[in-house]
Amino acid sequence: MAATRLELNLMRLLSRCEALAAERRDPEEWRLEKYVAALEDMLRELKKQASKPAPELLNEYSRKVDFLKGLLEAEKLSSSTEKALANQFLAPGRTPTTAKERTPATKTVHLQTKARCTGQMRSELLGTVYCPTRKHKSLFFPLCSCRGLPSDEKQSAVELDAVLQHHQDMQEKLAEEMLSLARSLKNNTLAAQNVIKQDNQTLSHSLRMADQNFEKLKDESDRLEQHAKKSVNWLLWIMLIVVCFIFISMILFIRIFPKLK
């Protein structure tokens, strides 16, 4: 089925947004955000049309638009660590937007953004700075390797090294505390496991004793029932015998002592 005019406009704008996302933009750049908002509106309109594309293609468009939206939200974060973490959860598109692309542009943008965030994290955590006098200007080098810096910058570098050393000491201390907490948690878990095992053994013993007592009680109940049946039978025979004896005695009494005239 041929693409509609709205779908063609969506593809053109999506390709333009991917190109803008691949460039290094100024913080005050506003076009990409507006373009992504327009993409969301166009995608909603495309889903409402009767002659809409296949569901797989719509899902791919939604995936790319969500990727660009998440990329913008990640760039608004203040920390490079948060940016890197947010980029890890982004899902680029699986297919190229245009026929000229060999690989999806969103996947290339994703790789570039991850590399940029990694460089920023290395600059913040490992004490590296950007040296413009190097031939490869995209690389970062340690503070001590950048020669020819002014004295105030050298002092700042020393202070930064001290701050990094302090953070490293704090991280080691936190690691030791985490190990200690892990050991305590392991010991507590083992102790709780032993207590639970003992409770299970006690409960099993109690269940066995309860079963034995129930069997004994059942046997005693059967014996008592049989004894009760026997007692009732003997009592019935005794009563019958007494009644018969009384009846025969009355007949004999009447025969022996006739009625007086």
PDB file of C-alpha atoms in Angstrom, residues 18-239:
ATOM      1  CA  GLU A  18      17.584  12.177  13.514  1.00  0.00           C
ATOM      2  CA  ALA A  19      20.056  14.399  11.677  1.00  0.00           C
ATOM      3  CA  LEU A  20      19.668  17.143  14.302  1.00  0.00           C
ATOM      4  CA  ALA A  21      20.105  14.637  17.128  1.00  0.00           C
ATOM      5  CA  ALA A  22      23.374  13.428  15.584  1.00  0.00           C
ATOM      6  CA  GLU A  23      24.830  16.961  15.615  1.00  0.00           C
ATOM      7  CA  ARG A  24      26.403  18.670  18.618  1.00  0.00           C
ATOM      8  CA  ARG A  25      23.764  21.201  19.601  1.00  0.00           C
ATOM      9  CA  ASP A  26      23.856  24.266  21.796  1.00  0.00           C
ATOM     10  CA  PRO A  27      22.003  24.070  25.111  1.00  0.00           C
ATOM     11  CA  GLU A  28      19.633  26.770  23.855  1.00  0.00           C
ATOM     12  CA  GLU A  29      18.714  24.829  20.717  1.00  0.00           C
ATOM     13  CA  TRP A  30      14.947  24.562  20.560  1.00  0.00           C
ATOM     14  CA  ARG A  31      14.164  23.165  17.122  1.00  0.00           C
ATOM     15  CA  LEU A  32      14.599  19.487  17.942  1.00  0.00           C
ATOM     16  CA  GLU A  33      12.189  19.665  20.866  1.00  0.00           C
ATOM     17  CA  LYS A  34       9.549  21.366  18.727  1.00  0.00           C
ATOM     18  CA  TYR A  35      10.095  18.882  15.915  1.00  0.00           C
ATOM     19  CA  VAL A  36       9.652  15.926  18.279  1.00  0.00           C
ATOM     20  CA  ALA A  37       6.413  17.427  19.608  1.00  0.00           C
ATOM     21  CA  ALA A  38       5.207  17.797  16.030  1.00  0.00           C
ATOM     22  CA  LEU A  39       6.198  14.171  15.370  1.00  0.00           C
ATOM     23  CA  GLU A  40       4.034  13.019  18.286  1.00  0.00           C
ATOM     24  CA  ASP A  41       1.037  14.931  16.907  1.00  0.00           C
ATOM     25  CA  MET A  42       1.561  13.547  13.405  1.00  0.00           C
ATOM     26  CA  LEU A  43       1.928  10.014  14.755  1.00  0.00           C
ATOM     27  CA  ARG A  44      -1.356  10.313  16.658  1.00  0.00           C
ATOM     28  CA  GLU A  45      -3.101  11.569  13.531  1.00  0.00           C
ATOM     29  CA  LEU A  46      -1.587   8.739  11.488  1.00  0.00           C
ATOM     30  CA  LYS A  47      -2.913   6.126  13.906  1.00  0.00           C
ATOM     31  CA  LYS A  48      -6.430   7.586  13.585  1.00  0.00           C
ATOM     32  CA  GLN A  49      -6.504   7.398   9.775  1.00  0.00           C
ATOM     33  CA  ALA A  50      -8.429   4.654   8.027  1.00  0.00           C
ATOM     34  CA  SER A  51      -5.569   3.975   5.581  1.00  0.00           C
ATOM     35  CA  LYS A  52      -2.913   3.728   8.265  1.00  0.00           C
ATOM     36  CA  PRO A  53       0.302   1.735   7.762  1.00  0.00           C
ATOM     37  CA  ALA A  54       0.932  -1.778   9.015  1.00  0.00           C
ATOM     38  CA  PRO A  55       1.117  -2.256  12.796  1.00  0.00           C
ATOM     39  CA  GLU A  56       4.817  -3.179  12.593  1.00  0.00           C
ATOM     40  CA  LEU A  57       5.613   0.075  10.793  1.00  0.00           C
ATOM     41  CA  LEU A  58       3.566   2.097  13.278  1.00  0.00           C
ATOM     42  CA  ASN A  59       5.410   0.449  16.147  1.00  0.00           C
ATOM     43  CA  GLU A  60       8.729   1.349  14.509  1.00  0.00           C
ATOM     44  CA  TYR A  61       7.664   4.991  14.153  1.00  0.00           C
ATOM     45  CA  SER A  62       6.557   5.064  17.789  1.00  0.00           C
ATOM     46  CA  ARG A  63       9.848   3.483  18.857  1.00  0.00           C
ATOM     47  CA  LYS A  64      11.887   6.157  17.061  1.00  0.00           C
ATOM     48  CA  VAL A  65       9.762   9.024  18.365  1.00  0.00           C
ATOM     49  CA  ASP A  66      10.005   7.681  21.914  1.00  0.00           C
ATOM     50  CA  PHE A  67      13.772   7.376  21.473  1.00  0.00           C
ATOM     51  CA  LEU A  68      14.099  11.013  20.418  1.00  0.00           C
ATOM     52  CA  LYS A  69      11.833  12.123  23.264  1.00  0.00           C
ATOM     53  CA  GLY A  70      13.867  10.133  25.788  1.00  0.00           C
ATOM     54  CA  LEU A  71      17.085  11.548  24.333  1.00  0.00           C
ATOM     55  CA  LEU A  72      15.854  15.086  24.937  1.00  0.00           C
ATOM     56  CA  GLU A  73      14.798  14.256  28.490  1.00  0.00           C
ATOM     57  CA  ALA A  74      18.192  12.679  29.168  1.00  0.00           C
ATOM     58  CA  GLU A  75      20.019  15.785  27.931  1.00  0.00           C
ATOM     59  CA  LYS A  76      18.112  17.892  30.447  1.00  0.00           C
ATOM     60  CA  LEU A  77      19.623  15.962  33.363  1.00  0.00           C
ATOM     61  CA  SER A  78      22.333  17.718  35.328  1.00  0.00           C
ATOM     62  CA  SER A  79      24.739  14.865  36.069  1.00  0.00           C
ATOM     63  CA  SER A  80      26.648  12.945  33.421  1.00  0.00           C
ATOM     64  CA  THR A  81      26.078   9.759  35.393  1.00  0.00           C
ATOM     65  CA  GLU A  82      22.318  10.266  35.228  1.00  0.00           C
ATOM     66  CA  LYS A  83      22.591  10.995  31.517  1.00  0.00           C
ATOM     67  CA  ALA A  84      24.557   7.798  30.913  1.00  0.00           C
ATOM     68  CA  LEU A  85      22.077   5.772  32.946  1.00  0.00           C
ATOM     69  CA  ALA A  86      19.123   7.290  31.103  1.00  0.00           C
ATOM     70  CA  ASN A  87      20.774   6.562  27.734  1.00  0.00           C
ATOM     71  CA  GLN A  88      21.192   2.923  28.718  1.00  0.00           C
ATOM     72  CA  PHE A  89      17.410   2.534  28.830  1.00  0.00           C
ATOM     73  CA  LEU A  90      16.781   4.156  25.440  1.00  0.00           C
ATOM     74  CA  ALA A  91      15.729   1.825  22.632  1.00  0.00           C
ATOM     75  CA  PRO A  92      16.724   3.016  19.122  1.00  0.00           C
ATOM     76  CA  GLY A  93      14.901   2.046  15.957  1.00  0.00           C
ATOM     77  CA  ARG A  94      15.470  -1.290  14.266  1.00  0.00           C
ATOM     78  CA  THR A  95      15.072  -0.257  10.619  1.00  0.00           C
ATOM     79  CA  PRO A  96      16.417   2.726   8.615  1.00  0.00           C
ATOM     80  CA  THR A  97      14.079   5.650   8.122  1.00  0.00           C
ATOM     81  CA  THR A  98      15.120   6.333   4.523  1.00  0.00           C
ATOM     82  CA  ALA A  99      16.456   4.096   1.784  1.00  0.00           C
ATOM     83  CA  LYS A 100      19.826   5.906   1.837  1.00  0.00           C
ATOM     84  CA  GLU A 101      20.644   4.682   5.338  1.00  0.00           C
ATOM     85  CA  ARG A 102      22.485   1.411   5.780  1.00  0.00           C
ATOM     86  CA  THR A 103      22.043   1.357   9.536  1.00  0.00           C
ATOM     87  CA  PRO A 104      19.279   3.059  11.514  1.00  0.00           C
ATOM     88  CA  ALA A 105      20.174   6.664  12.285  1.00  0.00           C
ATOM     89  CA  THR A 106      18.748   6.359  15.791  1.00  0.00           C
ATOM     90  CA  LYS A 107      21.187   3.536  16.529  1.00  0.00           C
ATOM     91  CA  THR A 108      24.089   5.741  15.399  1.00  0.00           C
ATOM     92  CA  VAL A 109      22.795   8.604  17.553  1.00  0.00           C
ATOM     93  CA  HIS A 110      22.508   6.222  20.476  1.00  0.00           C
ATOM     94  CA  LEU A 111      26.135   5.118  20.121  1.00  0.00           C
ATOM     95  CA  GLN A 112      27.347   8.726  19.798  1.00  0.00           C
ATOM     96  CA  THR A 113      25.397   9.797  22.874  1.00  0.00           C
ATOM     97  CA  LYS A 114      26.753   6.894  24.912  1.00  0.00           C
ATOM     98  CA  ALA A 115      30.311   7.742  23.872  1.00  0.00           C
ATOM     99  CA  ARG A 116      29.778  11.416  24.765  1.00  0.00           C
ATOM    100  CA  CYS A 117      28.356  10.540  28.185  1.00  0.00           C
ATOM    101  CA  THR A 118      31.232   8.140  28.799  1.00  0.00           C
ATOM    102  CA  GLY A 119      33.734  10.904  28.010  1.00  0.00           C
ATOM    103  CA  GLN A 120      31.989  13.295  30.372  1.00  0.00           C
ATOM    104  CA  MET A 121      31.950  10.701  33.140  1.00  0.00           C
ATOM    105  CA  ARG A 122      35.639  10.046  32.595  1.00  0.00           C
ATOM    106  CA  SER A 123      36.309  13.767  32.801  1.00  0.00           C
ATOM    107  CA  GLU A 124      34.375  14.102  36.077  1.00  0.00           C
ATOM    108  CA  LEU A 125      35.372  10.893  37.859  1.00  0.00           C
ATOM    109  CA  LEU A 126      38.941  10.234  36.700  1.00  0.00           C
ATOM    110  CA  GLY A 127      40.226  13.803  36.762  1.00  0.00           C
ATOM    111  CA  THR A 128      40.659  14.376  33.034  1.00  0.00           C
ATOM    112  CA  VAL A 129      40.266  17.591  31.065  1.00  0.00           C
ATOM    113  CA  TYR A 130      39.872  18.464  27.421  1.00  0.00           C
ATOM    114  CA  CYS A 131      43.227  19.627  25.942  1.00  0.00           C
ATOM    115  CA  PRO A 132      42.752  21.711  22.781  1.00  0.00           C
ATOM    116  CA  THR A 133      46.497  21.641  21.977  1.00  0.00           C
ATOM    117  CA  ARG A 134      46.361  17.922  21.183  1.00  0.00           C
ATOM    118  CA  LYS A 135      46.015  16.672  17.650  1.00  0.00           C
ATOM    119  CA  HIS A 136      42.968  14.546  18.486  1.00  0.00           C
ATOM    120  CA  LYS A 137      40.729  17.081  20.140  1.00  0.00           C
ATOM    121  CA  SER A 138      38.045  14.542  21.024  1.00  0.00           C
ATOM    122  CA  LEU A 139      40.304  12.756  23.512  1.00  0.00           C
ATOM    123  CA  PHE A 140      40.615  13.405  27.243  1.00  0.00           C
ATOM    124  CA  PHE A 141      43.937  13.282  29.132  1.00  0.00           C
ATOM    125  CA  PRO A 142      44.884  13.343  32.821  1.00  0.00           C
ATOM    126  CA  LEU A 143      45.341  16.655  34.506  1.00  0.00           C
ATOM    127  CA  CYS A 144      49.029  16.067  35.126  1.00  0.00           C
ATOM    128  CA  SER A 145      49.678  15.420  31.388  1.00  0.00           C
ATOM    129  CA  CYS A 146      48.422  18.829  30.177  1.00  0.00           C
ATOM    130  CA  ARG A 147      51.527  20.972  30.153  1.00  0.00           C
ATOM    131  CA  GLY A 148      51.733  24.697  29.714  1.00  0.00           C
ATOM    132  CA  LEU A 149      48.715  25.526  31.859  1.00  0.00           C
ATOM    133  CA  PRO A 150      48.643  28.755  33.895  1.00  0.00           C
ATOM    134  CA  SER A 151      49.429  28.632  37.614  1.00  0.00           C
ATOM    135  CA  ASP A 152      45.818  29.112  38.707  1.00  0.00           C
ATOM    136  CA  GLU A 153      44.749  26.226  36.484  1.00  0.00           C
ATOM    137  CA  LYS A 154      47.547  24.070  37.918  1.00  0.00           C
ATOM    138  CA  GLN A 155      46.338  24.905  41.410  1.00  0.00           C
ATOM    139  CA  SER A 156      42.793  24.024  40.381  1.00  0.00           C
ATOM    140  CA  ALA A 157      44.102  20.762  39.003  1.00  0.00           C
ATOM    141  CA  VAL A 158      45.831  19.971  42.307  1.00  0.00           C
ATOM    142  CA  GLU A 159      42.685  20.798  44.228  1.00  0.00           C
ATOM    143  CA  LEU A 160      40.695  18.631  41.864  1.00  0.00           C
ATOM    144  CA  ASP A 161      43.137  15.758  42.430  1.00  0.00           C
ATOM    145  CA  ALA A 162      42.693  16.176  46.180  1.00  0.00           C
ATOM    146  CA  VAL A 163      38.916  16.132  45.803  1.00  0.00           C
ATOM    147  CA  LEU A 164      39.105  13.021  43.641  1.00  0.00           C
ATOM    148  CA  GLN A 165      41.379  11.340  46.194  1.00  0.00           C
ATOM    149  CA  HIS A 166      38.882  12.210  48.933  1.00  0.00           C
ATOM    150  CA  HIS A 167      36.050  10.732  46.869  1.00  0.00           C
ATOM    151  CA  GLN A 168      38.109   7.624  46.238  1.00  0.00           C
ATOM    152  CA  ASP A 169      38.746   7.209  49.965  1.00  0.00           C
ATOM    153  CA  MET A 170      35.053   7.645  50.651  1.00  0.00           C
ATOM    154  CA  GLN A 171      34.234   5.032  48.019  1.00  0.00           C
ATOM    155  CA  GLU A 172      36.686   2.579  49.593  1.00  0.00           C
ATOM    156  CA  LYS A 173      35.168   3.236  53.003  1.00  0.00           C
ATOM    157  CA  LEU A 174      31.686   2.702  51.628  1.00  0.00           C
ATOM    158  CA  ALA A 175      32.833  -0.511  49.955  1.00  0.00           C
ATOM    159  CA  GLU A 176      34.215  -1.783  53.275  1.00  0.00           C
ATOM    160  CA  GLU A 177      30.963  -0.882  55.030  1.00  0.00           C
ATOM    161  CA  MET A 178      28.979  -2.661  52.332  1.00  0.00           C
ATOM    162  CA  LEU A 179      31.146  -5.756  52.751  1.00  0.00           C
ATOM    163  CA  SER A 180      30.630  -5.627  56.518  1.00  0.00           C
ATOM    164  CA  LEU A 181      26.881  -5.280  56.042  1.00  0.00           C
ATOM    165  CA  ALA A 182      26.937  -8.164  53.586  1.00  0.00           C
ATOM    166  CA  ARG A 183      28.752 -10.360  56.118  1.00  0.00           C
ATOM    167  CA  SER A 184      26.290  -9.383  58.851  1.00  0.00           C
ATOM    168  CA  LEU A 185      23.386 -10.101  56.541  1.00  0.00           C
ATOM    169  CA  LYS A 186      24.882 -13.492  55.685  1.00  0.00           C
ATOM    170  CA  ASN A 187      25.348 -14.361  59.365  1.00  0.00           C
ATOM    171  CA  ASN A 188      21.831 -13.234  60.201  1.00  0.00           C
ATOM    172  CA  THR A 189      20.481 -15.256  57.286  1.00  0.00           C
ATOM    173  CA  LEU A 190      22.320 -18.380  58.466  1.00  0.00           C
ATOM    174  CA  ALA A 191      21.087 -17.885  62.030  1.00  0.00           C
ATOM    175  CA  ALA A 192      17.528 -17.414  60.832  1.00  0.00           C
ATOM    176  CA  GLN A 193      17.889 -20.503  58.661  1.00  0.00           C
ATOM    177  CA  ASN A 194      19.000 -22.565  61.658  1.00  0.00           C
ATOM    178  CA  VAL A 195      16.125 -21.267  63.770  1.00  0.00           C
ATOM    179  CA  ILE A 196      13.645 -22.062  61.013  1.00  0.00           C
ATOM    180  CA  LYS A 197      15.130 -25.534  60.640  1.00  0.00           C
ATOM    181  CA  GLN A 198      14.769 -26.172  64.372  1.00  0.00           C
ATOM    182  CA  ASP A 199      11.206 -24.876  64.308  1.00  0.00           C
ATOM    183  CA  ASN A 200      10.422 -27.180  61.405  1.00  0.00           C
ATOM    184  CA  GLN A 201      11.843 -30.154  63.305  1.00  0.00           C
ATOM    185  CA  THR A 202       9.818 -29.252  66.399  1.00  0.00           C
ATOM    186  CA  LEU A 203       6.693 -28.849  64.312  1.00  0.00           C
ATOM    187  CA  SER A 204       7.272 -32.202  62.607  1.00  0.00           C
ATOM    188  CA  HIS A 205       7.720 -33.897  66.005  1.00  0.00           C
ATOM    189  CA  SER A 206       4.542 -32.250  67.282  1.00  0.00           C
ATOM    190  CA  LEU A 207       2.635 -33.437  64.221  1.00  0.00           C
ATOM    191  CA  ARG A 208       3.876 -36.988  64.713  1.00  0.00           C
ATOM    192  CA  MET A 209       2.871 -36.913  68.384  1.00  0.00           C
ATOM    193  CA  ALA A 210      -0.530 -35.523  67.441  1.00  0.00           C
ATOM    194  CA  ASP A 211      -1.015 -38.320  64.899  1.00  0.00           C
ATOM    195  CA  GLN A 212      -0.033 -40.951  67.474  1.00  0.00           C
ATOM    196  CA  ASN A 213      -2.384 -39.463  70.092  1.00  0.00           C
ATOM    197  CA  PHE A 214      -5.172 -39.379  67.546  1.00  0.00           C
ATOM    198  CA  GLU A 215      -4.675 -43.063  66.732  1.00  0.00           C
ATOM    199  CA  LYS A 216      -4.656 -43.975  70.431  1.00  0.00           C
ATOM    200  CA  LEU A 217      -7.780 -41.911  71.047  1.00  0.00           C
ATOM    201  CA  LYS A 218      -9.496 -43.613  68.133  1.00  0.00           C
ATOM    202  CA  ASP A 219      -8.629 -47.077  69.493  1.00  0.00           C
ATOM    203  CA  GLU A 220      -9.879 -46.171  72.958  1.00  0.00           C
ATOM    204  CA  SER A 221     -13.076 -44.761  71.480  1.00  0.00           C
ATOM    205  CA  ASP A 222     -13.701 -48.017  69.606  1.00  0.00           C
ATOM    206  CA  ARG A 223     -13.099 -50.060  72.752  1.00  0.00           C
ATOM    207  CA  LEU A 224     -15.410 -47.825  74.769  1.00  0.00           C
ATOM    208  CA  GLU A 225     -18.098 -48.121  72.120  1.00  0.00           C
ATOM    209  CA  GLN A 226     -17.855 -51.912  72.117  1.00  0.00           C
ATOM    210  CA  HIS A 227     -17.955 -51.997  75.900  1.00  0.00           C
ATOM    211  CA  ALA A 228     -21.017 -49.763  75.913  1.00  0.00           C
ATOM    212  CA  LYS A 229     -22.762 -52.063  73.419  1.00  0.00           C
ATOM    213  CA  LYS A 230     -21.982 -55.093  75.576  1.00  0.00           C
ATOM    214  CA  SER A 231     -23.318 -53.386  78.708  1.00  0.00           C
ATOM    215  CA  VAL A 232     -26.561 -52.503  76.981  1.00  0.00           C
ATOM    216  CA  ASN A 233     -27.044 -56.090  75.793  1.00  0.00           C
ATOM    217  CA  TRP A 234     -26.546 -57.604  79.286  1.00  0.00           C
ATOM    218  CA  LEU A 235     -28.908 -55.079  80.844  1.00  0.00           C
ATOM    219  CA  LEU A 236     -31.570 -55.877  78.245  1.00  0.00           C
ATOM    220  CA  TRP A 237     -31.385 -59.601  78.912  1.00  0.00           C
ATOM    221  CA  ILE A 238     -31.568 -59.097  82.661  1.00  0.00           C
ATOM    222  CA  MET A 239     -34.671 -56.939  82.299  1.00  0.00           C
TER     223      MET A 239
END
